[in-house]
Coordinates of C-alpha atoms and ligand atoms in Angstrom, one line a residue:
X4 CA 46.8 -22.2 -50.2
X5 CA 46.7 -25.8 -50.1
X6 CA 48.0 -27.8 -52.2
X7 CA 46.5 -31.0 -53.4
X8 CA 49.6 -34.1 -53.2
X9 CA 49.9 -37.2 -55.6
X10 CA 50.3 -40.7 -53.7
X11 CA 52.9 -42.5 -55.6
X12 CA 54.4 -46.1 -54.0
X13 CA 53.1 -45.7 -50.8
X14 CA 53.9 -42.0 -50.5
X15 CA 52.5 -38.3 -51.1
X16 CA 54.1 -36.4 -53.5
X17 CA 54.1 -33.2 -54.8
X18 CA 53.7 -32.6 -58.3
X19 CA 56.7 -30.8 -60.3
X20 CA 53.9 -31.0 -63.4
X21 CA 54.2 -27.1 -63.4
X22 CA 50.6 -26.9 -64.7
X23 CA 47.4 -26.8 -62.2
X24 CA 44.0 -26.2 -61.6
X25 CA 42.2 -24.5 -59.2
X26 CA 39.7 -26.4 -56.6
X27 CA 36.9 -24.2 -54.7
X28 CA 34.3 -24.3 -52.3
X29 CA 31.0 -24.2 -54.1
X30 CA 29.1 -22.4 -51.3
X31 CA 31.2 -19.7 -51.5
X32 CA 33.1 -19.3 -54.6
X33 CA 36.6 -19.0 -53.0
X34 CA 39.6 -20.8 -53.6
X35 CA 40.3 -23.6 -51.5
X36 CA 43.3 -25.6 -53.3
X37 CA 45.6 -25.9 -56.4
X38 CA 45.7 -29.1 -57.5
X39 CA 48.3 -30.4 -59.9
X40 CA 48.0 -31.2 -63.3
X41 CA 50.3 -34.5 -63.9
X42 CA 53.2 -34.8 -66.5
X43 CA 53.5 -38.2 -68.4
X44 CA 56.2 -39.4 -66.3
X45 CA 55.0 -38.8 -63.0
X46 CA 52.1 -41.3 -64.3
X47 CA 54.3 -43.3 -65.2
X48 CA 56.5 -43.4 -61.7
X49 CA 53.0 -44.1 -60.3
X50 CA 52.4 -46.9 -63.4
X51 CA 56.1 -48.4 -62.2
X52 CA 55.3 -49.0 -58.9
X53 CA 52.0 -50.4 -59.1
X54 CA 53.7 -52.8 -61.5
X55 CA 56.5 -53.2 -58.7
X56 CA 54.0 -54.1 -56.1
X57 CA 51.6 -56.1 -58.6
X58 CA 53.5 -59.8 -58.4
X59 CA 53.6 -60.0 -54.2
X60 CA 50.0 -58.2 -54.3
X61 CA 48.5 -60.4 -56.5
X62 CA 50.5 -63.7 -54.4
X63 CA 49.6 -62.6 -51.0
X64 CA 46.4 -65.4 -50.1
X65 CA 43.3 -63.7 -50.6
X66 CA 41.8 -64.1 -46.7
X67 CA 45.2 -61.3 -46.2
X68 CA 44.3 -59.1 -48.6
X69 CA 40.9 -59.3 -47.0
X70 CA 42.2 -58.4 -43.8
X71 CA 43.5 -55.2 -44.8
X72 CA 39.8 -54.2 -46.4
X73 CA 38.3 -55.1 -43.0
X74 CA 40.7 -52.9 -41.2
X75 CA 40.4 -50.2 -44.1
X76 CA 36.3 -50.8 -43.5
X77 CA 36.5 -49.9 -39.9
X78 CA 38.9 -46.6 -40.4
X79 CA 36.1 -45.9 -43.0
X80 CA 33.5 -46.0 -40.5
X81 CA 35.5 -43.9 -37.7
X82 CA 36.5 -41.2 -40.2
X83 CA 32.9 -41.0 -42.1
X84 CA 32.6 -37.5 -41.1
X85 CA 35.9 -36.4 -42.1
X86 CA 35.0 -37.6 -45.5
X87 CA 31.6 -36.1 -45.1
X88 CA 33.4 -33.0 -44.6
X89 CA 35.9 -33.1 -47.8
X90 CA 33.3 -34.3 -49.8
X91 CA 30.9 -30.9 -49.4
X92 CA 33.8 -28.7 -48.9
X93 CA 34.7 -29.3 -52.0
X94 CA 31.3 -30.6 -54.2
X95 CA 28.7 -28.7 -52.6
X96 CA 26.2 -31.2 -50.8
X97 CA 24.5 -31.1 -47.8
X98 CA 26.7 -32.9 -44.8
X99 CA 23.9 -35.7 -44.8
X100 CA 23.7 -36.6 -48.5
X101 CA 27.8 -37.0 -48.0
X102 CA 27.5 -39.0 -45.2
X103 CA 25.1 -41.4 -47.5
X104 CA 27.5 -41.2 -50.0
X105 CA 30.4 -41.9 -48.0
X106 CA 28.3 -45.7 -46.4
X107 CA 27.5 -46.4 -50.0
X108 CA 31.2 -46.4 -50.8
X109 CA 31.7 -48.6 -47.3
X110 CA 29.5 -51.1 -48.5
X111 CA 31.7 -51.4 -51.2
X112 CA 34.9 -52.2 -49.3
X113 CA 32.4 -54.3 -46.8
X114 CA 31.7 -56.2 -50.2
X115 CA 35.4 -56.5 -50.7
X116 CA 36.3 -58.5 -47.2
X117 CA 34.2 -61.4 -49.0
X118 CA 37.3 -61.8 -51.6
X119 CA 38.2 -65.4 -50.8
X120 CA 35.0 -66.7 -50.7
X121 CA 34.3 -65.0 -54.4
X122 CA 37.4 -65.9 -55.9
X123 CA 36.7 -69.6 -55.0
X124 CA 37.1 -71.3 -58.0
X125 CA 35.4 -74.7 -59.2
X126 CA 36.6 -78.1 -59.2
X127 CA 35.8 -81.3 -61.1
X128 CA 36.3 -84.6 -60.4
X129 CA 37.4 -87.3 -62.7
X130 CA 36.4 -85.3 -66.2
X131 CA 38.3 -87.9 -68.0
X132 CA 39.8 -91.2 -67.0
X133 CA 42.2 -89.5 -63.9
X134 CA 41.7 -86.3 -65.7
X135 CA 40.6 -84.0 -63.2
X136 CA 39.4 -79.8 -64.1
X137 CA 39.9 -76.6 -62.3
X138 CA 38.8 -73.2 -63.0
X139 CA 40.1 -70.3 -61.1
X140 CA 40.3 -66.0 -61.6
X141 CA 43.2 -64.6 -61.5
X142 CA 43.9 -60.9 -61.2
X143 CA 44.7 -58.9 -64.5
X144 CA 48.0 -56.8 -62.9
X145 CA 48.1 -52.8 -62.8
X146 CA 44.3 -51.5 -63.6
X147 CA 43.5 -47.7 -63.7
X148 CA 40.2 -46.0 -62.8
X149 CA 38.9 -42.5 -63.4
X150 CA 36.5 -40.7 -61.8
X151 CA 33.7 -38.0 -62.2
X152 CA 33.2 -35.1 -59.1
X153 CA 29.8 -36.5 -58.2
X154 CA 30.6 -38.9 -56.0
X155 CA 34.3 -38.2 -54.9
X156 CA 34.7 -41.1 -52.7
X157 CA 31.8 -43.8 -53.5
X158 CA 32.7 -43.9 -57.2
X159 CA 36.3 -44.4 -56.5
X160 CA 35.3 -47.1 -53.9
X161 CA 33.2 -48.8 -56.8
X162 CA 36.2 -49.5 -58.3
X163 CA 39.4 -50.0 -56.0
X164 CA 38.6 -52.0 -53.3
X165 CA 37.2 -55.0 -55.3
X166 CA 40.2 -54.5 -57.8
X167 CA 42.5 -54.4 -55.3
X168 CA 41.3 -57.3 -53.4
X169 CA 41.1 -59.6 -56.4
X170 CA 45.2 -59.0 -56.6
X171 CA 45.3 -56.3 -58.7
X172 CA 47.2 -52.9 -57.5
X173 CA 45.6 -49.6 -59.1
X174 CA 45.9 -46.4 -60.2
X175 CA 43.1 -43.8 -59.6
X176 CA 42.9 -40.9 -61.4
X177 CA 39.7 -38.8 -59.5
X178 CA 38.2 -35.5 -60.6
X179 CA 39.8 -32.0 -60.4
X180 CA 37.3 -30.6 -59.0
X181 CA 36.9 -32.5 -55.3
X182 CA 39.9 -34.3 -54.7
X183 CA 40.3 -34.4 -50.8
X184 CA 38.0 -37.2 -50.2
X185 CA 39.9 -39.8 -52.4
X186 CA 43.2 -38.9 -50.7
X187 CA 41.8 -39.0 -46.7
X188 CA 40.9 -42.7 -48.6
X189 CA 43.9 -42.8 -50.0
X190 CA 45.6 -42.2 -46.0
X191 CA 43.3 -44.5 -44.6
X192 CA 44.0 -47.2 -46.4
X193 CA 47.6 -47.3 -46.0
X194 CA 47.1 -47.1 -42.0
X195 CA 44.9 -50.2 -43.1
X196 CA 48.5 -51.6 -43.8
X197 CA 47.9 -51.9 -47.3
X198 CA 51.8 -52.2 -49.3
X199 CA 53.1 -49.4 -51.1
X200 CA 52.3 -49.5 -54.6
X201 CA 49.0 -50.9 -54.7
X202 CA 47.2 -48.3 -54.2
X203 CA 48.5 -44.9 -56.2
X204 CA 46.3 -41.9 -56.8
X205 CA 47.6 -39.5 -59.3
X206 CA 45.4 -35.8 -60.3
X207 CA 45.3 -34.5 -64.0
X208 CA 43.3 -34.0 -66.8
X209 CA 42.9 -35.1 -70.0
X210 CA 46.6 -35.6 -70.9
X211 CA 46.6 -38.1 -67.7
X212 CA 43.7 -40.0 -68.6
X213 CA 45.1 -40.5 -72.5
X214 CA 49.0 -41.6 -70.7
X215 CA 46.7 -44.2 -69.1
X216 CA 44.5 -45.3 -72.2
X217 CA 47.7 -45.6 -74.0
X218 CA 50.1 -47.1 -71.5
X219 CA 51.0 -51.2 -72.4
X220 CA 51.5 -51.7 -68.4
X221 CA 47.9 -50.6 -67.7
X222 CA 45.5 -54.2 -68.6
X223 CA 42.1 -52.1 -67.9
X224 CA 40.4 -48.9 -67.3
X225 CA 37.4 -48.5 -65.6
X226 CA 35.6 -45.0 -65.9
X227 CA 32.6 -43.3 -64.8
X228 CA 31.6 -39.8 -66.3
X229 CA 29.9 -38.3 -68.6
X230 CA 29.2 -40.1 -71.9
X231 CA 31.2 -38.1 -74.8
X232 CA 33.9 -38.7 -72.4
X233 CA 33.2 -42.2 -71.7
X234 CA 32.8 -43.5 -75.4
X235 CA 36.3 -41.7 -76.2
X236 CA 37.6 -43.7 -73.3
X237 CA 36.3 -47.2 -74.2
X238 CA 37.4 -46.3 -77.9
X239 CA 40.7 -45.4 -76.8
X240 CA 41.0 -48.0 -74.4
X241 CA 40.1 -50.7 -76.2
X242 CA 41.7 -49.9 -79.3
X243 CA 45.1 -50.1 -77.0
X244 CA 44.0 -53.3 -76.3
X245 CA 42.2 -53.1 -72.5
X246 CA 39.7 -54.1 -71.1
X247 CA 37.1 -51.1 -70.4
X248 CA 34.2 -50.6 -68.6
X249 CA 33.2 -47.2 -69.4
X250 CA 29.7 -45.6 -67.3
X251 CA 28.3 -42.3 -68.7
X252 CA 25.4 -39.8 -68.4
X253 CA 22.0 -40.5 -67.9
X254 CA 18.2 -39.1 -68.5
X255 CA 16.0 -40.9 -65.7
X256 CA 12.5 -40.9 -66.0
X257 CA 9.7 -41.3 -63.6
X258 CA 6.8 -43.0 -64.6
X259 CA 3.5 -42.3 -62.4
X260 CA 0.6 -43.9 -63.2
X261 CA -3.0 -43.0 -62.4
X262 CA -3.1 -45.2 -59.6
X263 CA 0.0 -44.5 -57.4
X264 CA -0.3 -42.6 -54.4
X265 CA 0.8 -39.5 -55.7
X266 CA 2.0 -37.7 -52.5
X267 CA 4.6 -40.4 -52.1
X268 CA 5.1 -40.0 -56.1
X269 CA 5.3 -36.3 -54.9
X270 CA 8.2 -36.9 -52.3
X271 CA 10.1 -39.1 -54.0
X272 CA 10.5 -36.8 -57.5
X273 CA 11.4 -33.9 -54.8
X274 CA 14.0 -35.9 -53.3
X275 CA 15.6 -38.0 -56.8
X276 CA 15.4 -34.5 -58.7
X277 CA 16.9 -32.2 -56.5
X278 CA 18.8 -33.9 -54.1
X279 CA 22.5 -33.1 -54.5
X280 CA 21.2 -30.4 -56.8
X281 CA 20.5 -32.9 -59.4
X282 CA 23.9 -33.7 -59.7
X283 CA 23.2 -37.8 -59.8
X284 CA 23.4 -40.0 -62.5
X285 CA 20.5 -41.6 -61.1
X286 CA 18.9 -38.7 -60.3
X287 CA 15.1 -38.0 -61.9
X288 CA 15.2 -35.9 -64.4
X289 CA 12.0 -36.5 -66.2
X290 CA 8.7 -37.4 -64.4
X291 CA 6.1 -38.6 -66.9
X292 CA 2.4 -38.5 -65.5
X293 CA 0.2 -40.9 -67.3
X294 CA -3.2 -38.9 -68.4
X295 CA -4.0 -35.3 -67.6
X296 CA -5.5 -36.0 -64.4
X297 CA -2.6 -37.6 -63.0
X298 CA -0.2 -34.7 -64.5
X299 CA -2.2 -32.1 -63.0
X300 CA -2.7 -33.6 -59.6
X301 CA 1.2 -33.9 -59.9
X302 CA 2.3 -30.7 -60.8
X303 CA 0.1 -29.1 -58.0
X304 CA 1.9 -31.2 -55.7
X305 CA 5.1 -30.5 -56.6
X306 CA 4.8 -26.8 -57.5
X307 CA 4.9 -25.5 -54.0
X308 CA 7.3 -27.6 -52.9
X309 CA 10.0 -26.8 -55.4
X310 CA 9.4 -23.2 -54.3
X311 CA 10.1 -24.1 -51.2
X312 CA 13.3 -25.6 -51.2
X313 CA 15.6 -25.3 -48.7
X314 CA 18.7 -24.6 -50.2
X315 CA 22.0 -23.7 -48.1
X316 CA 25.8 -24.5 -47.5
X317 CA 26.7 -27.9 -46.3
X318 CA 27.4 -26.4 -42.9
X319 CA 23.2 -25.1 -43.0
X320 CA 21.5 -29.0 -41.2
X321 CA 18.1 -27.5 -42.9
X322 CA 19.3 -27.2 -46.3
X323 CA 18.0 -29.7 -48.5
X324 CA 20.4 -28.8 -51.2
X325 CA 23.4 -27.3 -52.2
X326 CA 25.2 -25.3 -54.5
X327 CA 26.2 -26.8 -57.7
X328 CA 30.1 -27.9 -58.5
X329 CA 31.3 -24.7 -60.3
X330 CA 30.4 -21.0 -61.5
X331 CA 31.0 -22.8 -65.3
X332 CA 28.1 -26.0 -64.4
X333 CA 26.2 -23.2 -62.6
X334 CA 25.9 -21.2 -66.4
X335 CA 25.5 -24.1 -68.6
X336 CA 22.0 -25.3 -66.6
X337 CA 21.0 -21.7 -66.6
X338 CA 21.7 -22.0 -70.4
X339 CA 19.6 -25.0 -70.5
X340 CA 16.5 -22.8 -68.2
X341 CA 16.5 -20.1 -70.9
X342 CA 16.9 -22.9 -73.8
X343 CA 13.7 -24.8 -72.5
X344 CA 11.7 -21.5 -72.2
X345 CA 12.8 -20.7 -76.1
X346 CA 11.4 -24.0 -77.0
X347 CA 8.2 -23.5 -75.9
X348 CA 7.8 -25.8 -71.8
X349 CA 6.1 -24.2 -69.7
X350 CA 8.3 -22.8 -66.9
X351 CA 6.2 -23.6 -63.6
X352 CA 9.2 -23.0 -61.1
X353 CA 12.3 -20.4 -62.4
X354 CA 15.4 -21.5 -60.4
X355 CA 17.5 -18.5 -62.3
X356 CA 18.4 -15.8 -60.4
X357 CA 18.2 -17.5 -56.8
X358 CA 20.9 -16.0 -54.8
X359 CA 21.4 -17.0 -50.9
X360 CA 22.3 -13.9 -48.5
X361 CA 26.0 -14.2 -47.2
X362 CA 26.7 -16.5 -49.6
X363 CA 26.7 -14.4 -52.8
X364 CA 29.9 -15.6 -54.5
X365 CA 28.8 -19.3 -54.1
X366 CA 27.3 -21.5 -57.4
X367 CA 23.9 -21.6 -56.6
X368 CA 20.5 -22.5 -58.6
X369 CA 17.0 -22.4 -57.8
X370 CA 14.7 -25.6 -57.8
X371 CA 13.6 -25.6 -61.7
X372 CA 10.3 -27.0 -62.7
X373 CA 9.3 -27.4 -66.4
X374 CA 5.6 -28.8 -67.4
X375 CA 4.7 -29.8 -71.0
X376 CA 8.0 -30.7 -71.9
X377 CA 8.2 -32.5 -75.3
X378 CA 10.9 -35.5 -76.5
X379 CA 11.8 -32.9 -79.3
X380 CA 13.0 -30.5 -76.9
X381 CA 16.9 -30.1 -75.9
X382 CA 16.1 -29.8 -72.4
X383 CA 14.2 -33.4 -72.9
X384 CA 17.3 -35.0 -74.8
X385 CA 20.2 -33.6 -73.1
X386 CA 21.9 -34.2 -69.6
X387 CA 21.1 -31.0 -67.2
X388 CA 23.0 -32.4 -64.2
X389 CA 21.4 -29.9 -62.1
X390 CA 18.1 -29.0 -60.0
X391 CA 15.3 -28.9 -63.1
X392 CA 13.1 -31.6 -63.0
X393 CA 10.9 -31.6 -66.6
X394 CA 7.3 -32.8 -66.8
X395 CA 6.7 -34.9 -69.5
X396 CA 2.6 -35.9 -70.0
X397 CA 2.0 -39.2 -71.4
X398 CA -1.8 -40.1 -72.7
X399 CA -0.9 -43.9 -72.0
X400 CA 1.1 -46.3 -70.4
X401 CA 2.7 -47.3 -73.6
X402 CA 3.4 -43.5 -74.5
X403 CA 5.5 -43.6 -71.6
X404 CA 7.1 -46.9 -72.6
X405 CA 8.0 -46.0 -76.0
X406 CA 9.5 -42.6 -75.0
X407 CA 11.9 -44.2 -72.4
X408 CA 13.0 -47.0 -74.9
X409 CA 13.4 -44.2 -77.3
X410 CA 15.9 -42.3 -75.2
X411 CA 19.4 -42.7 -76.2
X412 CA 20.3 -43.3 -72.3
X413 CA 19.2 -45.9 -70.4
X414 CA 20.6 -45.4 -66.4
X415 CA 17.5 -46.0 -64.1
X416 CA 14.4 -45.5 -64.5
X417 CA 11.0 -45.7 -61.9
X418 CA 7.7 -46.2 -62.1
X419 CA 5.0 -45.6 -59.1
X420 CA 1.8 -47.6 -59.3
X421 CA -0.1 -50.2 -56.7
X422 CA -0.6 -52.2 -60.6
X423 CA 1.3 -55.2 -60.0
X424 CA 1.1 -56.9 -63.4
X425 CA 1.9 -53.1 -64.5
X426 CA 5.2 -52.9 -62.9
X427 CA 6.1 -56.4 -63.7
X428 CA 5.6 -55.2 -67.2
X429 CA 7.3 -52.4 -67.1
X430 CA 10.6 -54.0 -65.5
X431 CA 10.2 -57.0 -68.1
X432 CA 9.9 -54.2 -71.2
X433 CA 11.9 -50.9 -70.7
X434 CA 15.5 -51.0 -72.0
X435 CA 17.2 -49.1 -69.0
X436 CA 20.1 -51.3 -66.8
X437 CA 18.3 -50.4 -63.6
X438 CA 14.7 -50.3 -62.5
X439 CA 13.0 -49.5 -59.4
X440 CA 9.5 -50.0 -58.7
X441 CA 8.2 -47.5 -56.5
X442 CA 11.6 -46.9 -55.7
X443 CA 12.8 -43.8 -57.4
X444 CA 16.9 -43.7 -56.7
X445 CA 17.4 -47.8 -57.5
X446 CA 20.9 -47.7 -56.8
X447 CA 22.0 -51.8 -56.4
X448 CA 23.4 -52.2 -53.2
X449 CA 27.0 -53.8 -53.2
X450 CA 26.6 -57.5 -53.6
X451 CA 24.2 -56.8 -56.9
X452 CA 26.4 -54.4 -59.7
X453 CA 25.6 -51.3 -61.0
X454 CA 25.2 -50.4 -64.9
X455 CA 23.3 -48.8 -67.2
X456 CA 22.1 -50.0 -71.2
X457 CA 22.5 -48.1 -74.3
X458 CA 24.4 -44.4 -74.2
X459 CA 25.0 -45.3 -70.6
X460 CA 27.4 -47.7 -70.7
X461 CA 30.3 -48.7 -72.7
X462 CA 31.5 -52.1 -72.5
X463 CA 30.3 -55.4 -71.3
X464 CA 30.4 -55.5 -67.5
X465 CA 28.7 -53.0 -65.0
X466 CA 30.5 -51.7 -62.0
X467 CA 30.9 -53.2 -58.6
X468 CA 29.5 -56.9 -57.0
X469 CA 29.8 -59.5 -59.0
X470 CA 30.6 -57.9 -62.1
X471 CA 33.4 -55.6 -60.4
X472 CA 35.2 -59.1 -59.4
X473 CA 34.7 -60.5 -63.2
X474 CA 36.1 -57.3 -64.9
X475 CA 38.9 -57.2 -62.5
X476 CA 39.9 -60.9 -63.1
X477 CA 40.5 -63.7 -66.0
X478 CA 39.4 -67.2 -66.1
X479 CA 42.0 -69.6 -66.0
X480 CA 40.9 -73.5 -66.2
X481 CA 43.6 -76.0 -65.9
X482 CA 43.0 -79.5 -66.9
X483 CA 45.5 -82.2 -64.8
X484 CA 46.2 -85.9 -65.1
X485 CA 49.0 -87.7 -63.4
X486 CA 52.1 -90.6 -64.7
X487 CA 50.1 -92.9 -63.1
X488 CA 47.0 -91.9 -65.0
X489 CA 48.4 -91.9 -68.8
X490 CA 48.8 -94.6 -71.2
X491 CA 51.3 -94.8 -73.2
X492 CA 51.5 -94.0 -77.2
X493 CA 50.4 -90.8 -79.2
X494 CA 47.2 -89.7 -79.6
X495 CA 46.4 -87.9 -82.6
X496 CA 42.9 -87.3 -82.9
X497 CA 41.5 -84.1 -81.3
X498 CA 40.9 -85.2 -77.8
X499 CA 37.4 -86.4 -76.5
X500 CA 37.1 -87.2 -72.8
Ligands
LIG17 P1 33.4 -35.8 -66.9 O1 33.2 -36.7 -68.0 O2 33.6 -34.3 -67.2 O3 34.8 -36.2 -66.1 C1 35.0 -37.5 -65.7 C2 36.5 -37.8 -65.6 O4 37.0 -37.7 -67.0 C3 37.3 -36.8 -64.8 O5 38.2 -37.5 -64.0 C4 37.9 -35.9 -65.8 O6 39.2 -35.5 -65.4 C5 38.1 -36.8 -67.0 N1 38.0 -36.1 -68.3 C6 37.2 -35.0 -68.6 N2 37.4 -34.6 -69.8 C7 38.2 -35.5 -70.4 C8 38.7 -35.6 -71.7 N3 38.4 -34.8 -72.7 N4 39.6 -36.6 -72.0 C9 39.9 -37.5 -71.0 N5 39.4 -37.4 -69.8 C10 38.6 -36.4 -69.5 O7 32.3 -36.0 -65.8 P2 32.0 -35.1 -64.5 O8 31.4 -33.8 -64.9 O9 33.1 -35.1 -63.6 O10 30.8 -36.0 -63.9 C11 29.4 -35.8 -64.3 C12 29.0 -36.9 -65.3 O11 29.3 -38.2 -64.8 C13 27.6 -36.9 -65.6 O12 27.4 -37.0 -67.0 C14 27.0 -38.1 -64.8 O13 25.8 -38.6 -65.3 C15 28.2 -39.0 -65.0 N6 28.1 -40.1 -63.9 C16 27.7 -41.3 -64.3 C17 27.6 -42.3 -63.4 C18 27.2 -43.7 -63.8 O14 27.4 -44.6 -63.0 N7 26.7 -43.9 -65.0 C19 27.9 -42.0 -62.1 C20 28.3 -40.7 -61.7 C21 28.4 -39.8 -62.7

């Protein structure tokens, strides 16, 4: 059995924790690795030597640190498969949807190699008489990230490679459940010739994630997960004094308008709703037809198509999705299934009960389609995180509105119409952090940041581009004048330049 290492100062070790958890291999229900479950003070040897390898780090010019996230970028790109292959080992996705994953993250690090340019202060001349003004961000020190099994190694790479180049050094904390892709990261990275120390990955549950929100050397916490998790961590966080940017769950709806071409509408719902098995936080949970017509147009579409789904093993090339993460996930959305049928939606497409040949033990669901869903309902309110889509008929455009602004997430959110002044609207109006326009999965690439509004998102920066650098650093503005430029005698009104 293999078993999963911590990387500690430039090294991997094994955990003498004593506790573990069990990683498997969704398609097939079998145990793959024990992972271990780390004791306070092997997060804190990992805490000590980022903080050991901070000062040098955080000296070293920036175009240098740069250099090592262009070699770490190209070892990325050689090994893209490998990852790949971790990643649905160990989550459940199809080889392809990894392999997206997996440039996504590179983007990220591509993002990165810009460091001097972005942390190029500003200067001014002459603010006073020979006064002159500079303003410059300056890394925060040891800062800690934690990290939902979704996206094993993009969501790490939201966070580390822009911390890292800004001078910090790091400590990631990923999920239990898919931890192989951080650590291949992890080894390519040091090849990159990054020091020991600055980059330290370290497995646990909730007992390492609250040594982390509680530890003075730690000066923030970035988290991505789900959102009962992520308000406890910006609470926790911030009450210990960090700074916290804390993403959570999401409900994304789909807006379709009369007017949109509704076999594209069609194909894009298929592929933001059950991609990845639903397992997205920008995934399409909710499609929201405006008028009957439209809704019934839709649902013929779509009916057929869900039925059809191709769903496999990573290793299948056809398979359009996968299993979900674990046997646990696998029963709460078949709770949810059974919960929307008690409420009264109209099952169009039962996912329950879908079992793949030679592949028994594995965790997997059926493509789920629900029409007349209401807002009242649970399966309307709450996260799934799986394959259901739910069909949610709006009479008007500003039905559709409302309900979205009424949600208590706010992620992404789509609409599909050749309505211009429409979709201008609806970007201007709907309270969500991110908004495509015909454009179901709008994802910002690297050099824009990612974020949700309301329920989504705890704290006051998004994730990655130019947000990532400004959480990562602090403004410092320094104010000089020179002998030759002082007169002499005390001044003792409040200073006016
Ligand atoms: P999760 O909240 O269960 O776990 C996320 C991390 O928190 C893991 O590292 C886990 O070890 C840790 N954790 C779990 N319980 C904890 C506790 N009680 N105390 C402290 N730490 C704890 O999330 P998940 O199931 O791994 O991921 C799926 C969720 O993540 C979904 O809700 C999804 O929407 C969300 N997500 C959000 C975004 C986004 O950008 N907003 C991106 C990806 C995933």
């Amino acid at each position: 059995m293999q078993v999963i290492e911590n990387a500690i100062g430039g090294k991997r070790v094994v955990s003498t924790s004593g506790r573990k958890a069990s990683v498997y291999n969704p398609a097939t229900g079998e145990q793959i690795a024990e992972l271990p479950l780390s004791a306070g003070g092997e997060i804190d040897a990992a805490i000590a030597a980022a903080k050991a390898a901070q000062p040098e780090w955080g000296n070293t010019p920036p175009h240098k640190r740069a250099r090592v996230m262009f070699k770490f970028k190209e070892l990325l790109d050689r090994h893209a498969a490998d990852l790949a292959r971790e990643i649905s080992r160990e989550h459940g996705k199809t080889h392809d949807d990894a392999l997206g994953e997996v440039h996504r993250g590179i983007e990220c690090v591509e993002y990165a190699c810009g460091i001097p340019e972005l942390l190029k202060g500003a200067f001014s001349r002459n603010v006073g008489p020979a006064i002159d003004t500079y303003s410059d961000r300056q890394p925060l020190g040891v800062v800690a990230g934690i990290t939902p099994f979704n996206f094993p190694a993009m969501v790490p790479m939201w966070m580390y490679p822009a911390a890292i180049a800004c001078g910090n050094t790091f400590i990631l904390k990923p999920s239990e459940r898919d931890p192989s892709a951080p650590m291949l990261a992890w080894d390519l990275l040091m090849e990159a010739g990054c020091p020991d120390g600055v980059l330290n990955v370290v497995h646990g549950d909730k007992e390492a994630v609250d040594h982390l929100l509680d530890h003075p050397d730690i000066k923030a916490i970035s988290f991505v997960g789900s959102t009962p998790i992520a308000e406890y961590v910006y609470q926790r966080g911030t009450r210990a004094g960090k700074r916290v940017q804390a993403l959570g769950g999401a409900k994304n709806h789909m807006v379709i308008l009369p007017d949109a071409d509704l076999d594209q509408a069609a194909d894009a719902l298929m592929g933001a709703g059950f991609g990845s098995a639903g397992e997205r936080c920008m995934a399409i949970s909710v499609a929201v037809p405006v008028g009957e017509k439209t809704a019934d147009a839709l649902i013929e579409r779509l009916r057929p198509r869900v039925e059809s789904l191709k769903i496999g093993p990573s290793t299948d090339k056809d398979a359009e999705m996968g299993p979900v993460v674990t046997s646990m996930h696998r029963d709460k959305i078949l709770g949810y299934i059974d919960k929307g049928v008690e409420e009264g939606a109209e099952l169009v497409v039962d996912g329950r009960g879908f079992t793949l040949q030679g592949y028994e033990g594995g965790y997997y669901v059926g493509g789920t389609l629900f029409d007349r869903v209401t807002p009242e309902m649970t399966i309307y309110k709450e996260e799934i995180f799986g394959p259901v889509l739910s069909v949610v008929r709006a009479s008007d455009y500003s039905q559709a509105v409302q309900m979205i602004n009424d949600h208590e997430f706010g992620n992404g959110t789509a609409i599909f119409t050749r309505d211009g002044d429409a979709a201008r609207d609806f970007a201007d109006r709907i309270e969500v952090g991110m908004v495509g326009v015909n454009v179901p999965i709008p994802v910002p690439v690297a050099y824009h940041s990612f974020g949700g509004w309301k329920r989504s998102l705890f704290g006051d920066h998004s994730i990655y581009g130019p947000e990532g650098v400004h959480f990562y650093t602090r403004l410092k503005t320094v104010t000089t004048r020179w002998p030759a430029g002082i007169k002499s005698g005390a001044q003792f009104t409040f200073p006016t330049l």
